[in-house]
Each structure stands twice: as C-alpha cells, then as structure tokens.
Amino acid sequence: MKKQPFVTKEQIEEIVKTYPTPFHIYDEKGLRQKLADVKEAFSWNKGFTEYFAVKANPNPFLINIMKEYGCGCDCSSYTELMLANKLGFEGKRIMFSSNDTPAEEYAYANEIGAIINLDDITHIDFLKGIIGQFPDTMSLRYNPGGVFEMSNGIMDNPGDAKYGLTKAQLFEAYKRLKEEGVKNFGMHAFLASNTVTNEYYADLSKELFALAVEIKNTLGISLSFINLSGGVGVAYRPDQEENSIIEIGKNVKRVYDEILVPNGLGDVSIYTEMGRFITGPHGALVTKAIHRKNTYKNYIGVDACAVNLMRPAMYGAYHHINVLGKEDAVRDHIYDVTGSLCENNDKFAIDRELPEIEMGDYIYIHDTGAHGYAMGYNYNGKLKSAELLLKEDGSVDLIRRAETPKDYFATLDCFDIVKGLC
C-alpha cells in the first residue's frame, strides 16, 4: 500500500504563511468517510453505538463531527467527562471506562448520568460508598487472563494487563449488582491492541458472546450491551493492508447470529470504542527540516520533537514519512530524523530510507490523528503545537492554537518568582 499525504507541498506552503510549523493537521473529508463506514458496517445492529475513545484525540472540533454520526464518548478521566458533557453528549452517550479511579471522578460520572464501566470487583463497594444508590445501568470490564492468540499469529497478553475482572469475579460482580437493584447490564473487554486484521472483533465476539450466554443461563441476566472496545488498528507501515470496517462488521454479525440469536439474546446492542482506527490515519504532523548533521550517522533535525509525537520515542513505533514534493523521488538516502529534546530517543525515524532532504523541506509524518497531539507534554520547556483542520472545501481552520510561554507558566502565575516572564 502506497501511503500518500492528504495535503500537497503547495497547500502547506500556503498554510505556513499563517500557521508556522510544526502543527498537526486533520483531514475532515477522510474522517467523515470513516465515520460513515463505521455506521454502515454495524447498521444491522439496532442499538449499535461507537463511543469514540476521547484519549485518542480530545479535540472538541473533531468530536463534534463524530457527534453528527451518532457517536458517543468513551472517557477515562474527570476532564474527559467534563469535555463530553460540555459538548452536549447526554449521559448514556458517555461511557466512563477508568481504572484506579478517584472518588470524585465516580461521583461526577454518576452526576452526569454516564454509564460507569467498573474495572475491579472492589469498586462495587467503593462506588456504593460514594453514590449510595446504583444507577439502573452498569457495565463490567472482563479480563480472561492468559494469552490472546489468533490464527494469523496476532496476539496480546491480557493476563499481564492491569485492567478488568477475572471470570469468577465477573460472575460474582453481576450477582452483587443485581442484588443492588441494577436492571441493565453491559460487558466490556479489550484483549489486543492495534490489530491489522478483519478477524479480531469476530474472535473477540466469539469469546464474549459465549460468555454472555453463560451469564444468562447461570445468573438469569440478559446483557443489554456488549462493548468490543478498541483494538482495531492502523496500517502504520506501507507494507500493511488496511482493515476493512465493512468486513469487520459482517464478521461480527455472523458470530452474533451464530451465538446470541439462537440463545434468546438477539436484542443485545453492540458498542465499540475505535479511537485509533477512526482518527489515526486522518491526521499528520507537518514539520520542517532545519538542520543537517553528519557524524557517525546522517541526521536531519526538524522543528518538531517528541513533545509533538511521542509514540516513536516511547514505544519505538513506526510512522511513515514523506518529504512533501518528493513523494515519487527515489529513497536513496539513510537518515535519522530527530527533534531537539535533550534525549537520544527523540527520533521520528531511525535509519530510514528517504529522498535527499534539503533544509526547508516539509516533512509529513503519517497517522498522527490518534495518540499524537493527545500524548504531548512539556518536557524541556517545549510547547505543544497548533492543530488545524483541512476542510472538505480545501480551506483550513485553526482548531487549537499553539501553546505560548504564558501557557507554560500559567500554573505559577500566582507566585512572585515568575511574574514578568510573560
């Protein structure tokens, strides 16, 4: 698969007259098509809802676009709950999936009517001590333990994850919640990250749907919804084939009809939380080459750093790179593409084959629409960049301004020691 930028060199040259690099830019047309595809893929399920994982990209302008397509919000913190509430998402359109949760966050989630997805059996008593009466609807996060492996070899290790309840705890927790007066029950599970296969959701569904039947037969509880969470990934590398959400939806329907329908559970709603899949490919980090260094290796220094995109530094993650205007040029040079942090892992690419890069060239880093800006930080006193939206008509909107030194010092503004800095 050839990875092509959704903006041209000429467009960027025009944009930087107003908004200097670095910046994240998002493709509205691509995002809307992705949302329409997700909606179509699960249109067979009457109660289907995509709860966009806010942690992937918390920009309210993008989340408002998702709202147009019937999405809800999956939140994991107080401020994410605040954002979803402020944007007008009604309670049941907010899923609160957190762990090691402070009391005030549970209290606020309950106050705004969010669906609370409990991560541990001990949180039942913890939550009861905070809110007293349980809401009508509650969800539980399941962790089967062991290793999750698929026929194509893609796997993860749920048993090593800090999230969720064991099977025995899950059954005990449903029983407890039923005794507490809860009427509507959900189940949530996340077993593998960033899968590039159309079979992951189907394999996960087999396990969860069979468990739902066992819960019904054992406890007399018919689940209202099953949340397949995230895990549908992005083809970060050009040799990977993109997931087809239409095929994924068909595969889940097949398993749904095989397991749930014959067991009297044909009205179970399917929920998803596909943050990375929805926004990841429709965002890019655009930065400019500002230095060339030749020592033991050949380095290209750019005006972005890990503050703007920390996945390569944190995970060794691969993000494809194009030099704008040289998309079809021969990749006959080997570079490390680096930022300016005082850390040796501040590299967007290591030993990457690229066309010859000249100072002033614009570097387009693919697939930063999820866990890009959202994971930014201020180490070394670096400031987070602007976010731009490339509209369907080709115009560009600023949807988050770049940080300034005043923002950096804002939490110290009540102290005399820093007054006058900004």
PDB file of C-alpha atoms in Angstrom, residues 164-343:
ATOM      1  CA  GLY A 164     -10.574  -5.897  34.282  1.00  0.00           C
ATOM      2  CA  LEU A 165     -12.118  -8.697  36.341  1.00  0.00           C
ATOM      3  CA  THR A 166     -11.442 -12.412  36.208  1.00  0.00           C
ATOM      4  CA  LYS A 167     -14.279 -14.665  35.079  1.00  0.00           C
ATOM      5  CA  ALA A 168     -15.102 -15.696  38.639  1.00  0.00           C
ATOM      6  CA  GLN A 169     -15.073 -12.061  39.770  1.00  0.00           C
ATOM      7  CA  LEU A 170     -17.238 -11.102  36.794  1.00  0.00           C
ATOM      8  CA  PHE A 171     -19.996 -13.528  37.771  1.00  0.00           C
ATOM      9  CA  GLU A 172     -19.840 -12.504  41.422  1.00  0.00           C
ATOM     10  CA  ALA A 173     -19.962  -8.826  40.464  1.00  0.00           C
ATOM     11  CA  TYR A 174     -23.031  -9.247  38.240  1.00  0.00           C
ATOM     12  CA  LYS A 175     -24.745 -11.107  41.065  1.00  0.00           C
ATOM     13  CA  ARG A 176     -23.892  -8.325  43.512  1.00  0.00           C
ATOM     14  CA  LEU A 177     -25.076  -5.567  41.184  1.00  0.00           C
ATOM     15  CA  LYS A 178     -28.335  -7.403  40.519  1.00  0.00           C
ATOM     16  CA  GLU A 179     -28.930  -7.619  44.262  1.00  0.00           C
ATOM     17  CA  GLU A 180     -28.251  -3.874  44.471  1.00  0.00           C
ATOM     18  CA  GLY A 181     -31.089  -3.189  42.041  1.00  0.00           C
ATOM     19  CA  VAL A 182     -29.209  -2.686  38.793  1.00  0.00           C
ATOM     20  CA  LYS A 183     -31.519  -3.548  35.878  1.00  0.00           C
ATOM     21  CA  ASN A 184     -29.405  -3.176  32.726  1.00  0.00           C
ATOM     22  CA  PHE A 185     -26.003  -4.812  32.404  1.00  0.00           C
ATOM     23  CA  GLY A 186     -23.131  -4.431  29.994  1.00  0.00           C
ATOM     24  CA  MET A 187     -19.829  -6.209  29.432  1.00  0.00           C
ATOM     25  CA  HIS A 188     -16.608  -4.698  28.090  1.00  0.00           C
ATOM     26  CA  ALA A 189     -13.305  -6.278  27.073  1.00  0.00           C
ATOM     27  CA  PHE A 190     -10.102  -5.220  25.350  1.00  0.00           C
ATOM     28  CA  LEU A 191      -7.801  -8.104  24.521  1.00  0.00           C
ATOM     29  CA  ALA A 192      -5.397  -6.891  21.816  1.00  0.00           C
ATOM     30  CA  SER A 193      -4.029  -3.539  20.695  1.00  0.00           C
ATOM     31  CA  ASN A 194      -3.741  -2.121  17.180  1.00  0.00           C
ATOM     32  CA  THR A 195      -4.693  -5.267  15.282  1.00  0.00           C
ATOM     33  CA  VAL A 196      -4.411  -5.031  11.497  1.00  0.00           C
ATOM     34  CA  THR A 197      -6.820  -7.831  10.622  1.00  0.00           C
ATOM     35  CA  ASN A 198     -10.512  -8.109   9.856  1.00  0.00           C
ATOM     36  CA  GLU A 199     -10.858 -11.062  12.251  1.00  0.00           C
ATOM     37  CA  TYR A 200     -10.034  -9.524  15.649  1.00  0.00           C
ATOM     38  CA  TYR A 201     -13.521  -8.301  16.528  1.00  0.00           C
ATOM     39  CA  ALA A 202     -15.037 -11.603  15.362  1.00  0.00           C
ATOM     40  CA  ASP A 203     -12.652 -13.655  17.515  1.00  0.00           C
ATOM     41  CA  LEU A 204     -13.274 -11.374  20.488  1.00  0.00           C
ATOM     42  CA  SER A 205     -17.022 -11.596  19.862  1.00  0.00           C
ATOM     43  CA  LYS A 206     -16.958 -15.405  19.962  1.00  0.00           C
ATOM     44  CA  GLU A 207     -15.491 -15.290  23.443  1.00  0.00           C
ATOM     45  CA  LEU A 208     -17.738 -12.533  24.783  1.00  0.00           C
ATOM     46  CA  PHE A 209     -20.947 -13.780  23.179  1.00  0.00           C
ATOM     47  CA  ALA A 210     -20.414 -17.301  24.568  1.00  0.00           C
ATOM     48  CA  LEU A 211     -19.784 -15.747  27.973  1.00  0.00           C
ATOM     49  CA  ALA A 212     -22.998 -13.716  27.678  1.00  0.00           C
ATOM     50  CA  VAL A 213     -24.951 -16.930  27.110  1.00  0.00           C
ATOM     51  CA  GLU A 214     -23.318 -18.487  30.176  1.00  0.00           C
ATOM     52  CA  ILE A 215     -24.171 -15.417  32.250  1.00  0.00           C
ATOM     53  CA  LYS A 216     -27.807 -15.661  31.172  1.00  0.00           C
ATOM     54  CA  ASN A 217     -28.028 -19.381  31.927  1.00  0.00           C
ATOM     55  CA  THR A 218     -26.232 -19.117  35.266  1.00  0.00           C
ATOM     56  CA  LEU A 219     -27.417 -15.794  36.703  1.00  0.00           C
ATOM     57  CA  GLY A 220     -30.612 -15.090  34.784  1.00  0.00           C
ATOM     58  CA  ILE A 221     -29.093 -11.846  33.499  1.00  0.00           C
ATOM     59  CA  SER A 222     -29.521 -10.935  29.839  1.00  0.00           C
ATOM     60  CA  LEU A 223     -26.885  -8.386  28.924  1.00  0.00           C
ATOM     61  CA  SER A 224     -28.179  -5.176  27.378  1.00  0.00           C
ATOM     62  CA  PHE A 225     -24.927  -4.426  25.560  1.00  0.00           C
ATOM     63  CA  ILE A 226     -21.528  -5.900  24.788  1.00  0.00           C
ATOM     64  CA  ASN A 227     -18.704  -3.412  24.286  1.00  0.00           C
ATOM     65  CA  LEU A 228     -15.985  -4.702  21.955  1.00  0.00           C
ATOM     66  CA  SER A 229     -13.910  -1.639  22.922  1.00  0.00           C
ATOM     67  CA  GLY A 230     -10.977  -0.715  20.664  1.00  0.00           C
ATOM     68  CA  GLY A 231      -8.097  -2.700  19.229  1.00  0.00           C
ATOM     69  CA  VAL A 232      -8.966  -2.233  15.551  1.00  0.00           C
ATOM     70  CA  GLY A 233      -5.737  -0.739  14.336  1.00  0.00           C
ATOM     71  CA  VAL A 234      -3.971   1.399  11.769  1.00  0.00           C
ATOM     72  CA  ALA A 235      -1.736   0.241   8.928  1.00  0.00           C
ATOM     73  CA  TYR A 236       1.218   2.365  10.002  1.00  0.00           C
ATOM     74  CA  ARG A 237       3.613   0.654   7.600  1.00  0.00           C
ATOM     75  CA  PRO A 238       3.208   0.809   3.828  1.00  0.00           C
ATOM     76  CA  ASP A 239       3.513  -2.970   3.528  1.00  0.00           C
ATOM     77  CA  GLN A 240       0.449  -3.493   5.748  1.00  0.00           C
ATOM     78  CA  GLU A 241      -3.088  -3.825   4.398  1.00  0.00           C
ATOM     79  CA  GLU A 242      -5.698  -1.565   5.963  1.00  0.00           C
ATOM     80  CA  ASN A 243      -8.594  -3.023   7.924  1.00  0.00           C
ATOM     81  CA  SER A 244     -11.992  -3.057   6.217  1.00  0.00           C
ATOM     82  CA  ILE A 245     -14.584  -1.979   8.750  1.00  0.00           C
ATOM     83  CA  ILE A 246     -17.330  -3.236   6.415  1.00  0.00           C
ATOM     84  CA  GLU A 247     -15.820  -6.745   6.524  1.00  0.00           C
ATOM     85  CA  ILE A 248     -15.312  -6.467  10.267  1.00  0.00           C
ATOM     86  CA  GLY A 249     -18.979  -5.604  10.742  1.00  0.00           C
ATOM     87  CA  LYS A 250     -20.043  -8.579   8.608  1.00  0.00           C
ATOM     88  CA  ASN A 251     -17.817 -10.909  10.620  1.00  0.00           C
ATOM     89  CA  VAL A 252     -19.284  -9.737  13.926  1.00  0.00           C
ATOM     90  CA  LYS A 253     -22.822 -10.169  12.561  1.00  0.00           C
ATOM     91  CA  ARG A 254     -22.032 -13.738  11.566  1.00  0.00           C
ATOM     92  CA  VAL A 255     -20.894 -14.591  15.104  1.00  0.00           C
ATOM     93  CA  TYR A 256     -23.842 -12.662  16.583  1.00  0.00           C
ATOM     94  CA  ASP A 257     -26.286 -14.720  14.522  1.00  0.00           C
ATOM     95  CA  GLU A 258     -24.494 -17.966  15.389  1.00  0.00           C
ATOM     96  CA  ILE A 259     -24.301 -17.484  19.168  1.00  0.00           C
ATOM     97  CA  LEU A 260     -26.538 -14.758  20.561  1.00  0.00           C
ATOM     98  CA  VAL A 261     -29.656 -15.034  18.406  1.00  0.00           C
ATOM     99  CA  PRO A 262     -30.320 -18.777  18.991  1.00  0.00           C
ATOM    100  CA  ASN A 263     -29.947 -18.223  22.744  1.00  0.00           C
ATOM    101  CA  GLY A 264     -32.554 -15.508  23.040  1.00  0.00           C
ATOM    102  CA  LEU A 265     -30.071 -12.631  23.071  1.00  0.00           C
ATOM    103  CA  GLY A 266     -30.820 -11.192  19.646  1.00  0.00           C
ATOM    104  CA  ASP A 267     -31.531  -7.725  21.060  1.00  0.00           C
ATOM    105  CA  VAL A 268     -28.073  -7.168  22.606  1.00  0.00           C
ATOM    106  CA  SER A 269     -26.588  -3.849  21.491  1.00  0.00           C
ATOM    107  CA  ILE A 270     -23.034  -3.802  20.179  1.00  0.00           C
ATOM    108  CA  TYR A 271     -20.774  -0.952  21.302  1.00  0.00           C
ATOM    109  CA  THR A 272     -17.277  -0.090  20.079  1.00  0.00           C
ATOM    110  CA  GLU A 273     -14.543   2.370  21.099  1.00  0.00           C
ATOM    111  CA  MET A 274     -12.376   2.712  17.995  1.00  0.00           C
ATOM    112  CA  GLY A 275     -10.365   5.835  18.714  1.00  0.00           C
ATOM    113  CA  ARG A 276      -7.180   4.968  16.835  1.00  0.00           C
ATOM    114  CA  PHE A 277      -8.978   3.469  13.832  1.00  0.00           C
ATOM    115  CA  ILE A 278     -11.254   6.487  13.404  1.00  0.00           C
ATOM    116  CA  THR A 279      -8.855   9.417  13.698  1.00  0.00           C
ATOM    117  CA  GLY A 280      -5.366   7.896  13.362  1.00  0.00           C
ATOM    118  CA  PRO A 281      -4.962   7.848   9.557  1.00  0.00           C
ATOM    119  CA  HIS A 282      -6.697  11.205   9.162  1.00  0.00           C
ATOM    120  CA  GLY A 283      -4.081  13.236  10.988  1.00  0.00           C
ATOM    121  CA  ALA A 284      -0.491  14.141  10.191  1.00  0.00           C
ATOM    122  CA  LEU A 285       2.340  16.029  11.852  1.00  0.00           C
ATOM    123  CA  VAL A 286       3.919  18.529   9.468  1.00  0.00           C
ATOM    124  CA  THR A 287       7.374  19.744  10.384  1.00  0.00           C
ATOM    125  CA  LYS A 288      10.295  21.435   8.629  1.00  0.00           C
ATOM    126  CA  ALA A 289      13.891  20.309   8.149  1.00  0.00           C
ATOM    127  CA  ILE A 290      16.099  22.902   9.858  1.00  0.00           C
ATOM    128  CA  HIS A 291      19.461  21.173  10.415  1.00  0.00           C
ATOM    129  CA  ARG A 292      21.645  18.536   8.815  1.00  0.00           C
ATOM    130  CA  LYS A 293      24.273  16.780  10.921  1.00  0.00           C
ATOM    131  CA  ASN A 294      26.787  14.238   9.632  1.00  0.00           C
ATOM    132  CA  THR A 295      28.797  12.407  12.304  1.00  0.00           C
ATOM    133  CA  TYR A 296      28.688   8.656  12.757  1.00  0.00           C
ATOM    134  CA  LYS A 297      25.258   8.783  11.145  1.00  0.00           C
ATOM    135  CA  ASN A 298      23.355  11.208   8.953  1.00  0.00           C
ATOM    136  CA  TYR A 299      20.812  13.220  10.912  1.00  0.00           C
ATOM    137  CA  ILE A 300      18.028  15.516   9.763  1.00  0.00           C
ATOM    138  CA  GLY A 301      16.869  17.834  12.532  1.00  0.00           C
ATOM    139  CA  VAL A 302      13.303  19.095  12.310  1.00  0.00           C
ATOM    140  CA  ASP A 303      11.376  21.758  14.203  1.00  0.00           C
ATOM    141  CA  ALA A 304       9.100  19.190  15.867  1.00  0.00           C
ATOM    142  CA  CYS A 305      10.138  16.820  18.644  1.00  0.00           C
ATOM    143  CA  ALA A 306       8.724  14.048  20.814  1.00  0.00           C
ATOM    144  CA  VAL A 307       6.591  16.663  22.576  1.00  0.00           C
ATOM    145  CA  ASN A 308       4.549  16.751  19.370  1.00  0.00           C
ATOM    146  CA  LEU A 309       4.593  12.991  18.760  1.00  0.00           C
ATOM    147  CA  MET A 310       5.960  10.746  21.456  1.00  0.00           C
ATOM    148  CA  ARG A 311       4.978   7.310  20.096  1.00  0.00           C
ATOM    149  CA  PRO A 312       8.326   6.683  18.339  1.00  0.00           C
ATOM    150  CA  ALA A 313      10.272   7.682  21.453  1.00  0.00           C
ATOM    151  CA  MET A 314       8.005   5.873  23.907  1.00  0.00           C
ATOM    152  CA  TYR A 315       7.233   2.672  22.000  1.00  0.00           C
ATOM    153  CA  GLY A 316       9.704   2.596  19.133  1.00  0.00           C
ATOM    154  CA  ALA A 317       6.595   2.973  16.993  1.00  0.00           C
ATOM    155  CA  TYR A 318       6.874   3.309  13.225  1.00  0.00           C
ATOM    156  CA  HIS A 319       5.311   6.316  11.491  1.00  0.00           C
ATOM    157  CA  HIS A 320       5.739   6.572   7.760  1.00  0.00           C
ATOM    158  CA  ILE A 321       7.386   9.737   6.442  1.00  0.00           C
ATOM    159  CA  ASN A 322       7.057  11.603   3.165  1.00  0.00           C
ATOM    160  CA  VAL A 323       9.054  14.602   2.059  1.00  0.00           C
ATOM    161  CA  LEU A 324       6.408  16.820   0.540  1.00  0.00           C
ATOM    162  CA  GLY A 325       7.007  17.420  -3.142  1.00  0.00           C
ATOM    163  CA  LYS A 326       9.269  14.359  -3.298  1.00  0.00           C
ATOM    164  CA  GLU A 327       6.664  11.626  -2.865  1.00  0.00           C
ATOM    165  CA  ASP A 328       7.806   9.850  -6.027  1.00  0.00           C
ATOM    166  CA  ALA A 329      11.528  10.521  -5.642  1.00  0.00           C
ATOM    167  CA  VAL A 330      13.970   7.671  -5.122  1.00  0.00           C
ATOM    168  CA  ARG A 331      14.571   6.886  -1.443  1.00  0.00           C
ATOM    169  CA  ASP A 332      18.326   6.613  -1.754  1.00  0.00           C
ATOM    170  CA  HIS A 333      19.460   8.318   1.464  1.00  0.00           C
ATOM    171  CA  ILE A 334      19.554   6.902   5.001  1.00  0.00           C
ATOM    172  CA  TYR A 335      18.635   9.315   7.799  1.00  0.00           C
ATOM    173  CA  ASP A 336      17.744   9.511  11.446  1.00  0.00           C
ATOM    174  CA  VAL A 337      15.031  12.173  11.661  1.00  0.00           C
ATOM    175  CA  THR A 338      15.371  13.868  15.029  1.00  0.00           C
ATOM    176  CA  GLY A 339      13.898  16.526  17.280  1.00  0.00           C
ATOM    177  CA  SER A 340      15.627  18.889  19.679  1.00  0.00           C
ATOM    178  CA  LEU A 341      14.893  17.315  23.062  1.00  0.00           C
ATOM    179  CA  CYS A 342      17.859  16.523  25.279  1.00  0.00           C
ATOM    180  CA  GLU A 343      17.056  12.820  24.962  1.00  0.00           C
TER     181      GLU A 343
END
